[in-house]
XYZ file of C-alpha atoms in Angstrom:
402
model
C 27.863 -80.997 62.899
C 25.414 -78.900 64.253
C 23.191 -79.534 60.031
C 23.304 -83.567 60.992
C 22.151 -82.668 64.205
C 19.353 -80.980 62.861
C 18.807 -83.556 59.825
C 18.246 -86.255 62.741
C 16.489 -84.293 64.480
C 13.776 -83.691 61.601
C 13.769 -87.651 60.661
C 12.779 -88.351 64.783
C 9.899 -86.258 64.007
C 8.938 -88.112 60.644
C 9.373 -91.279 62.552
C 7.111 -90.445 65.881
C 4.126 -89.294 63.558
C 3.208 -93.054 62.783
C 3.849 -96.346 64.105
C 4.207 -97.516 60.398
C 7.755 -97.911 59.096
C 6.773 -97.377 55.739
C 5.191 -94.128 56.551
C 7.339 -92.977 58.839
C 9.680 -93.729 55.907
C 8.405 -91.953 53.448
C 7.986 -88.945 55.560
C 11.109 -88.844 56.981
C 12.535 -89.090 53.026
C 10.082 -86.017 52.017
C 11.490 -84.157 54.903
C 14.953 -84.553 53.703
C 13.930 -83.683 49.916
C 11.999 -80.602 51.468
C 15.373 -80.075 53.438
C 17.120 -80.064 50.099
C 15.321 -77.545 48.450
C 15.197 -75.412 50.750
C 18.799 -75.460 51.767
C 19.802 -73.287 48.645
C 17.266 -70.846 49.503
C 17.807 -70.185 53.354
C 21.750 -70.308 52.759
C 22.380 -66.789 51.648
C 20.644 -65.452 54.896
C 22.205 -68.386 57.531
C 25.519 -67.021 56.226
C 24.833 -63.690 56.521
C 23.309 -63.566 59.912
C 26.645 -65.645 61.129
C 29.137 -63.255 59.586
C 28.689 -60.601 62.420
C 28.462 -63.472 65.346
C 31.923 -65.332 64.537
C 32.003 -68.207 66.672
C 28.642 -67.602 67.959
C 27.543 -71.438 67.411
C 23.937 -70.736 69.460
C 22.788 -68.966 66.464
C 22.588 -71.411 63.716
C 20.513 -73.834 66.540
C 17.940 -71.029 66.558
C 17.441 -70.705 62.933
C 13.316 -72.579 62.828
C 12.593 -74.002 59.102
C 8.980 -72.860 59.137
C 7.490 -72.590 55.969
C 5.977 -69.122 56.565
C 3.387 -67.193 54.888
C 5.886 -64.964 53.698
C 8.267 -68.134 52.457
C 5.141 -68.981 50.331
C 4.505 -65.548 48.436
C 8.734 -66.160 47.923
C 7.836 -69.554 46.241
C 4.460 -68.968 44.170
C 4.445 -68.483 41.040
C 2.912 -65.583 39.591
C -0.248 -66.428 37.767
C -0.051 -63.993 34.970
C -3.905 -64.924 33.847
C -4.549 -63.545 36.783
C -3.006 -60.176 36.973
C -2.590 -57.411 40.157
C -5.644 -55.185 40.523
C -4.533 -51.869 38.328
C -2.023 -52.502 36.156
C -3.948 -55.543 34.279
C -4.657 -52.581 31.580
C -1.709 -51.659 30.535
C 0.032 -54.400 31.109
C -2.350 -55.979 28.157
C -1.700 -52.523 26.237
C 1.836 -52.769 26.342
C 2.234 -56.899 25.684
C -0.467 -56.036 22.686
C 0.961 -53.307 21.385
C 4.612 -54.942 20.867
C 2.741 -58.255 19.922
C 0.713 -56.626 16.641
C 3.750 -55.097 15.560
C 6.097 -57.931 15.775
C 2.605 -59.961 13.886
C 2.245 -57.321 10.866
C 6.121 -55.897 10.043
C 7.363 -60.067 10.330
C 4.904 -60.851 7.960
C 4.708 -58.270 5.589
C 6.264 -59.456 2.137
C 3.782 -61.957 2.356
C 0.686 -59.506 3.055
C 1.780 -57.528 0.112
C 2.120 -60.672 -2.036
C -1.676 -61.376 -0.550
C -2.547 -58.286 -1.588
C -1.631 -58.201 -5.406
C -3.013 -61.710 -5.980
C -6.408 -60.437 -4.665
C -6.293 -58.008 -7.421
C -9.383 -58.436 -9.912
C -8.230 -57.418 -12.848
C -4.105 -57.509 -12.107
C -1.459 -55.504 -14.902
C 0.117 -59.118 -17.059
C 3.267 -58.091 -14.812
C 1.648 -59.219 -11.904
C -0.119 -62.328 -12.301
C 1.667 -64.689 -9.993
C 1.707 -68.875 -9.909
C 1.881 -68.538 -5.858
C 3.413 -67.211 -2.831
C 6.860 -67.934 -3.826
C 6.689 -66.981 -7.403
C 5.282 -63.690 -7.257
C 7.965 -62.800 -3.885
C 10.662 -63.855 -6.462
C 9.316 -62.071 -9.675
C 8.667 -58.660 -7.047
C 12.388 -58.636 -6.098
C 13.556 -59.610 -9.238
C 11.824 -56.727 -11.467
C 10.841 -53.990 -8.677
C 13.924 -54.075 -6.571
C 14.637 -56.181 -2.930
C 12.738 -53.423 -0.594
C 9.510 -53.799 -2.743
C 7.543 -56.254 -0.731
C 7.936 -54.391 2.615
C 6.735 -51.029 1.146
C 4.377 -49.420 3.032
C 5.770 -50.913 6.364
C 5.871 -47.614 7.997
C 2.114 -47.074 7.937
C 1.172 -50.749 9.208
C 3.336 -50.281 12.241
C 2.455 -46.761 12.968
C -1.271 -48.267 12.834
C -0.636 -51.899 14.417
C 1.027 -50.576 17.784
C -2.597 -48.222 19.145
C -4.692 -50.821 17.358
C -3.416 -53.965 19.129
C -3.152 -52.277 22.440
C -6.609 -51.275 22.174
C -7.428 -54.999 20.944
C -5.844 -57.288 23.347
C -6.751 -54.605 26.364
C -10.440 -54.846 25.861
C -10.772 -58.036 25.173
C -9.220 -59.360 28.208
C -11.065 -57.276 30.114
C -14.505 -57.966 28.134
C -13.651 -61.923 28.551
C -13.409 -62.046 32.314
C -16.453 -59.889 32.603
C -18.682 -61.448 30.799
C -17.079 -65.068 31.393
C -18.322 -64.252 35.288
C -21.916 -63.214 33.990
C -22.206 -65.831 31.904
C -20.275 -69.010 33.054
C -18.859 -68.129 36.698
C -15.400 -69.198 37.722
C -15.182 -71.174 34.429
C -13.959 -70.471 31.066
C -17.140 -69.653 28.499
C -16.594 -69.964 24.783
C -19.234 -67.263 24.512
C -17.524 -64.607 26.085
C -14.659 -65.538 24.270
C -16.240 -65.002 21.283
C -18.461 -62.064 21.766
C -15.361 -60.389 23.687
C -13.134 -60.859 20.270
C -16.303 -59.208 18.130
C -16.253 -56.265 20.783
C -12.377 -55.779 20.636
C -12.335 -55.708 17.084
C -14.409 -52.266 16.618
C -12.001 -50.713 18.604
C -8.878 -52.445 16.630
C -10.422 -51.248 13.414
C -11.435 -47.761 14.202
C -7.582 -47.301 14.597
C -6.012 -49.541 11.948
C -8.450 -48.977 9.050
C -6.771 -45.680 7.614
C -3.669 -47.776 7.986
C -4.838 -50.319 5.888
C -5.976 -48.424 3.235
C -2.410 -46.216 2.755
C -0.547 -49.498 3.244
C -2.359 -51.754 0.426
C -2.639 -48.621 -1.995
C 1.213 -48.226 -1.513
C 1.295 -52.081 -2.072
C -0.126 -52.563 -5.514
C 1.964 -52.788 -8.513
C 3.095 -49.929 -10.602
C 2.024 -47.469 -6.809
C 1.809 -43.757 -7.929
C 2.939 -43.020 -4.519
C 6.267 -41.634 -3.513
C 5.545 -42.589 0.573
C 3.423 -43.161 2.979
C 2.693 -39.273 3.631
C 2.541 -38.541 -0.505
C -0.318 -41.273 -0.382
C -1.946 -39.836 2.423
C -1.868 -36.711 1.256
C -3.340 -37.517 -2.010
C -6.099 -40.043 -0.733
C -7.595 -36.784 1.216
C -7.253 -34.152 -1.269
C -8.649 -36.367 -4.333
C -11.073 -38.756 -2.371
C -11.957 -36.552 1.199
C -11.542 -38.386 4.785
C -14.208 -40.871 4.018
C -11.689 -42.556 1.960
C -9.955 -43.786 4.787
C -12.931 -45.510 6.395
C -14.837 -46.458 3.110
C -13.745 -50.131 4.047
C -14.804 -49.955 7.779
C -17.774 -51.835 7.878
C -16.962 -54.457 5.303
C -13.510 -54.612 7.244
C -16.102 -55.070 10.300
C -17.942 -57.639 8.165
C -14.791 -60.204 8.173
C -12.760 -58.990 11.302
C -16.517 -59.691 13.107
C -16.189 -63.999 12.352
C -13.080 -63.776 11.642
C -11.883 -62.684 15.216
C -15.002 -64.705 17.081
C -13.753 -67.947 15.388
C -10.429 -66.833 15.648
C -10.821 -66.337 19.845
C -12.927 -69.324 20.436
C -10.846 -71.359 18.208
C -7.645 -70.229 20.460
C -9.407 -70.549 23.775
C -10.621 -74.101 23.088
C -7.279 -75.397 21.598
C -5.772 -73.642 24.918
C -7.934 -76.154 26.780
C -6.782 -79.203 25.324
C -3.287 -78.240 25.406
C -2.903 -76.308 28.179
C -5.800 -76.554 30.703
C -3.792 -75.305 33.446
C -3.124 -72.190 31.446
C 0.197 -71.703 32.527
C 3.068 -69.549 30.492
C 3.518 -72.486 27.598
C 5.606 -70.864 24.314
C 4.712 -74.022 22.497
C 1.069 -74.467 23.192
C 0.529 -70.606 22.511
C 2.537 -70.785 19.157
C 0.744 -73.511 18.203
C -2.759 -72.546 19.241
C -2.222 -68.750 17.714
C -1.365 -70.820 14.411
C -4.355 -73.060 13.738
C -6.918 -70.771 14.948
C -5.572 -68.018 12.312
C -5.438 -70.506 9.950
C -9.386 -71.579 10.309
C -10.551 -67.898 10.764
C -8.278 -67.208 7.532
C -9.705 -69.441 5.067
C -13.384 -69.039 6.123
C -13.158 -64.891 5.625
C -11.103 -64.963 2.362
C -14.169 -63.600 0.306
C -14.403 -60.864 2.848
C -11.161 -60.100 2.834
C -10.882 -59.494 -1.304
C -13.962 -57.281 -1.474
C -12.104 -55.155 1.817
C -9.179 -55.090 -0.735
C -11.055 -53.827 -3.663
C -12.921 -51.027 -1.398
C -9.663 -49.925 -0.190
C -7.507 -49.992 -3.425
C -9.773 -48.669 -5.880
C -8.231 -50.669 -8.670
C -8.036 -48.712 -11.696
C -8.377 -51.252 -14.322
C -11.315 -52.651 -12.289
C -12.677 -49.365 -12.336
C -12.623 -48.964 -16.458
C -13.809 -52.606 -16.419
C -17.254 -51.603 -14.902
C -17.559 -48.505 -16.964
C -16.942 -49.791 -20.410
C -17.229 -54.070 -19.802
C -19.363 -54.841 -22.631
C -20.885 -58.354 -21.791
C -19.691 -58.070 -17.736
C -23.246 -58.223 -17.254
C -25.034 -54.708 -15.774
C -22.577 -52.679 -14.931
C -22.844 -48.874 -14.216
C -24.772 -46.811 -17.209
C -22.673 -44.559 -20.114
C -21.221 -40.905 -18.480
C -20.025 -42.866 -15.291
C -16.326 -43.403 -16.587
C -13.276 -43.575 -14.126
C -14.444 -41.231 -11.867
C -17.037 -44.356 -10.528
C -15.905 -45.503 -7.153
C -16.714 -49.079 -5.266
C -18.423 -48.016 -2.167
C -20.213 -50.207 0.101
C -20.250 -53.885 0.618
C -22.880 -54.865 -1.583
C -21.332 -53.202 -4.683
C -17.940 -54.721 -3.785
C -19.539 -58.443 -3.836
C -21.729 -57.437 -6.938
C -18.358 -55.967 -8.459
C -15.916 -59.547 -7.645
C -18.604 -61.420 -8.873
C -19.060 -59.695 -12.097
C -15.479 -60.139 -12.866
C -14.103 -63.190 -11.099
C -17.287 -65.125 -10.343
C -16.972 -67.283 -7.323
C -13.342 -68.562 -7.553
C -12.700 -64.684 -7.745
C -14.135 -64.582 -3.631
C -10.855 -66.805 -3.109
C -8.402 -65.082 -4.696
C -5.437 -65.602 -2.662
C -6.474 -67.551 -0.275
C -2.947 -69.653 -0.276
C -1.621 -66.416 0.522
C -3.591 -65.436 3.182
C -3.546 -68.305 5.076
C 0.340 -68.919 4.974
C 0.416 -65.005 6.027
C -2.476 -65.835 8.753
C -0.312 -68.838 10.178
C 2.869 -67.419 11.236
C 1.000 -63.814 12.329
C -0.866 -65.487 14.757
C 1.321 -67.419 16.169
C 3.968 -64.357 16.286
C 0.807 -62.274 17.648
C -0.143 -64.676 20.312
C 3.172 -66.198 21.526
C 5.293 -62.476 21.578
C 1.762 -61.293 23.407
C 1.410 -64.128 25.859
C 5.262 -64.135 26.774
C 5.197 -60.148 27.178
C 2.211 -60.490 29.472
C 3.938 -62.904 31.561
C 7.082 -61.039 31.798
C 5.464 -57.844 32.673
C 3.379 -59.631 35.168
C 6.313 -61.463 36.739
C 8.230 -58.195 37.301
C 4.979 -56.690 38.710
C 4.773 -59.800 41.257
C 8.759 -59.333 42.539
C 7.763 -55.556 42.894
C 4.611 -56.362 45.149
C 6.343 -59.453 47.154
C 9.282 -56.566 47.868
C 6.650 -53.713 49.254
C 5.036 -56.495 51.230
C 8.393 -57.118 52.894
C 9.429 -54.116 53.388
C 6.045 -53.320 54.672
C 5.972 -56.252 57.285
C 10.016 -55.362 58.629
């Protein structure tokens, strides 16, 4: 009795604030929706504050349905772009960390596939038609576990590499997005943020790289991930492990600037209010790896070469009559790629240009699903972590104000 009381009450005040019926209509029928949603909210407490007061009817006409500052920090959604002062770092660590190794240990049969199609000069065993053919003929001939050897290493690598990634270059894209285009999203700092992120990401995943795709190759010497690591340094020195950094630099440089500003802008047209959206951050993460995939393909074989070392490639230069000028007489096997420049030299020698997009196909169909893992686990992590850290801030303020 006393809830149609106050009902009526609530649509005499919706009809006194205007002499027009329609108005006052409409009002009093948004009071009643607003008295709706609220009800579920506010009926917990009601109850509980008459459980002690049985029959104490006085109580419920007190109750005022005030939308207070406090009922609006209840109701807001946290804006996970925008995340509490403090914990925005390792939030970003965390959702990064989880989201590069989800990306890389999802899609690894198809790296290593990518890989062995890159090859130069590949064994007759493994020349592969495509993607599917060569996953078939690897499980068929070198056992089911094959493709995912050398998973270990990536996700060892992935997790301190993406952390450092994603951390930076949030915090690189709102700080130079407020130099350079204040209170508005800049394609710029998107970009130049992405460049900046990736020499940390590479610093940390490059010796990963180089175990993983050695342990990848067909007919691999190497027993495990520590036998290859332990054989890189003792035959090759440390400076194995980063003889691919700069070209890896090279392609992650574009690759990562069109790769950020290719995400950001799609974000934009799908999703301008940047809210959590699984479908528009799937979707987004997907084209903008596949763009960034296709255009750094020739990179991406001569980072191969530098890191594998390819040992037929390797007597191909030192005895390759009619290859063109390759390395003098007395150079033999022991003649390693080094550098960027003698990696190009070297794929064009002995694959001319198609031999810059050797498997491409692969690549992108690995770049396509990895980004849109990487993205979408990242962007639903960040919101999770952020949402928690919201209900633990609303709480303290509570407890602070009683």
């Amino acid at each position: 009795m006393e809830t149609d009381g106050f009902v009526k009450r609530r649509r005499m005040t919706a009809e006194t604030t205007s002499n027009d019926p329609g108005v006052a209509g409409a009002s009093a029928g948004t009071e009643v929706r607003w008295l709706g949603g609220r009800f579920w909210g506010v009926s917990e407490s009601i109850v509980g504050s008459l459980k002690p007061r049985i029959g104490g009817e006085t109580e419920l006409q007190t109750v005022d349905f005030i939308r207070t500052p406090q009922d609006q920090i209840e109701d807001s959604e946290p804006d996970y772009e925008g995340l509490p002062q403090g914990s925005s770092t390792s939030t970003h660590m965390l959702a990064g960390a989880v989201a590069g190794i989800m990306e890389h240990c999802v899609m690894f049969p198809i790296d290593c596939v990518k890989t062995r199609m890159q090859s130069l000069q590949p064994e007759p065993a493994a020349r592969y038609r495509n993607v599917m053919d060569a996953l078939r003929r690897i499980m068929i001939t070198e056992g089911v576990w094959r493709p995912i050897r050398g998973l270990n290493a990536t996700a060892i690598g992935a997790g301190p590499a993406h952390a450092l990634y994603f951390a930076s270059y949030e915090k690189l894209k709102k700080t130079l997005s407020d130099v350079i285009h204040p209170g508005a999203n800049s394609h710029l700092a998107n970009g130049t943020a992405g460049c900046a992120a990736t020499l940390l990401h590479d610093a940390a995943m490059n010796p990963s790289e180089v175990v993983k795709q050695r342990m990848q190759m067909y007919n691999s010497p190497y027993r495990g991930v520590l036998d290859c690591v332990r054989a890189v340094w003792q035959k090759e020195g440390m400076a194995a492990f980063y003889r691919s950094y700069t070209t890896q630099l090279t392609m992650n440089v574009p690759f990562q600037a069109l790769h950020f500003m290719t995400y950001e802008y799609l974000q934009e047209l799908l999703n301008p209010h940047r809210q959590y959206n699984p479908s528009s951050h799937m979707l987004s993460g997907a084209l903008a790896g596949a763009i960034a995939a296709a255009a750094t393909t020739p990179l991406d074989v001569c980072k191969t070469l530098l890191n594998t070392q390819e040992s037929l490639t390797l007597g191909s230069l030192s005895s390759g009559p009619g290859q063109g000028p390759g390395p003098g007489p007395g150079q033999g096997a022991h003649r390693r790629i080094s550098g960027l420049a003698h990696a190009f030299q070297t794929v064009y020698k002995l694959g001319g240009l198609q031999g810059f997009f050797k498997g491409v196909q692969a690549r992108v169909i690995y770049q396509v699903p990895s980004t849109a893992i990487s993205w979408s686990v990242y962007e639903f992590f960040k919101y999770g972590l952020t949402k928690r850290q919201h209900s633990k801030r609303r709480t303290q303020q509570v407890e602070a104000e009683m």
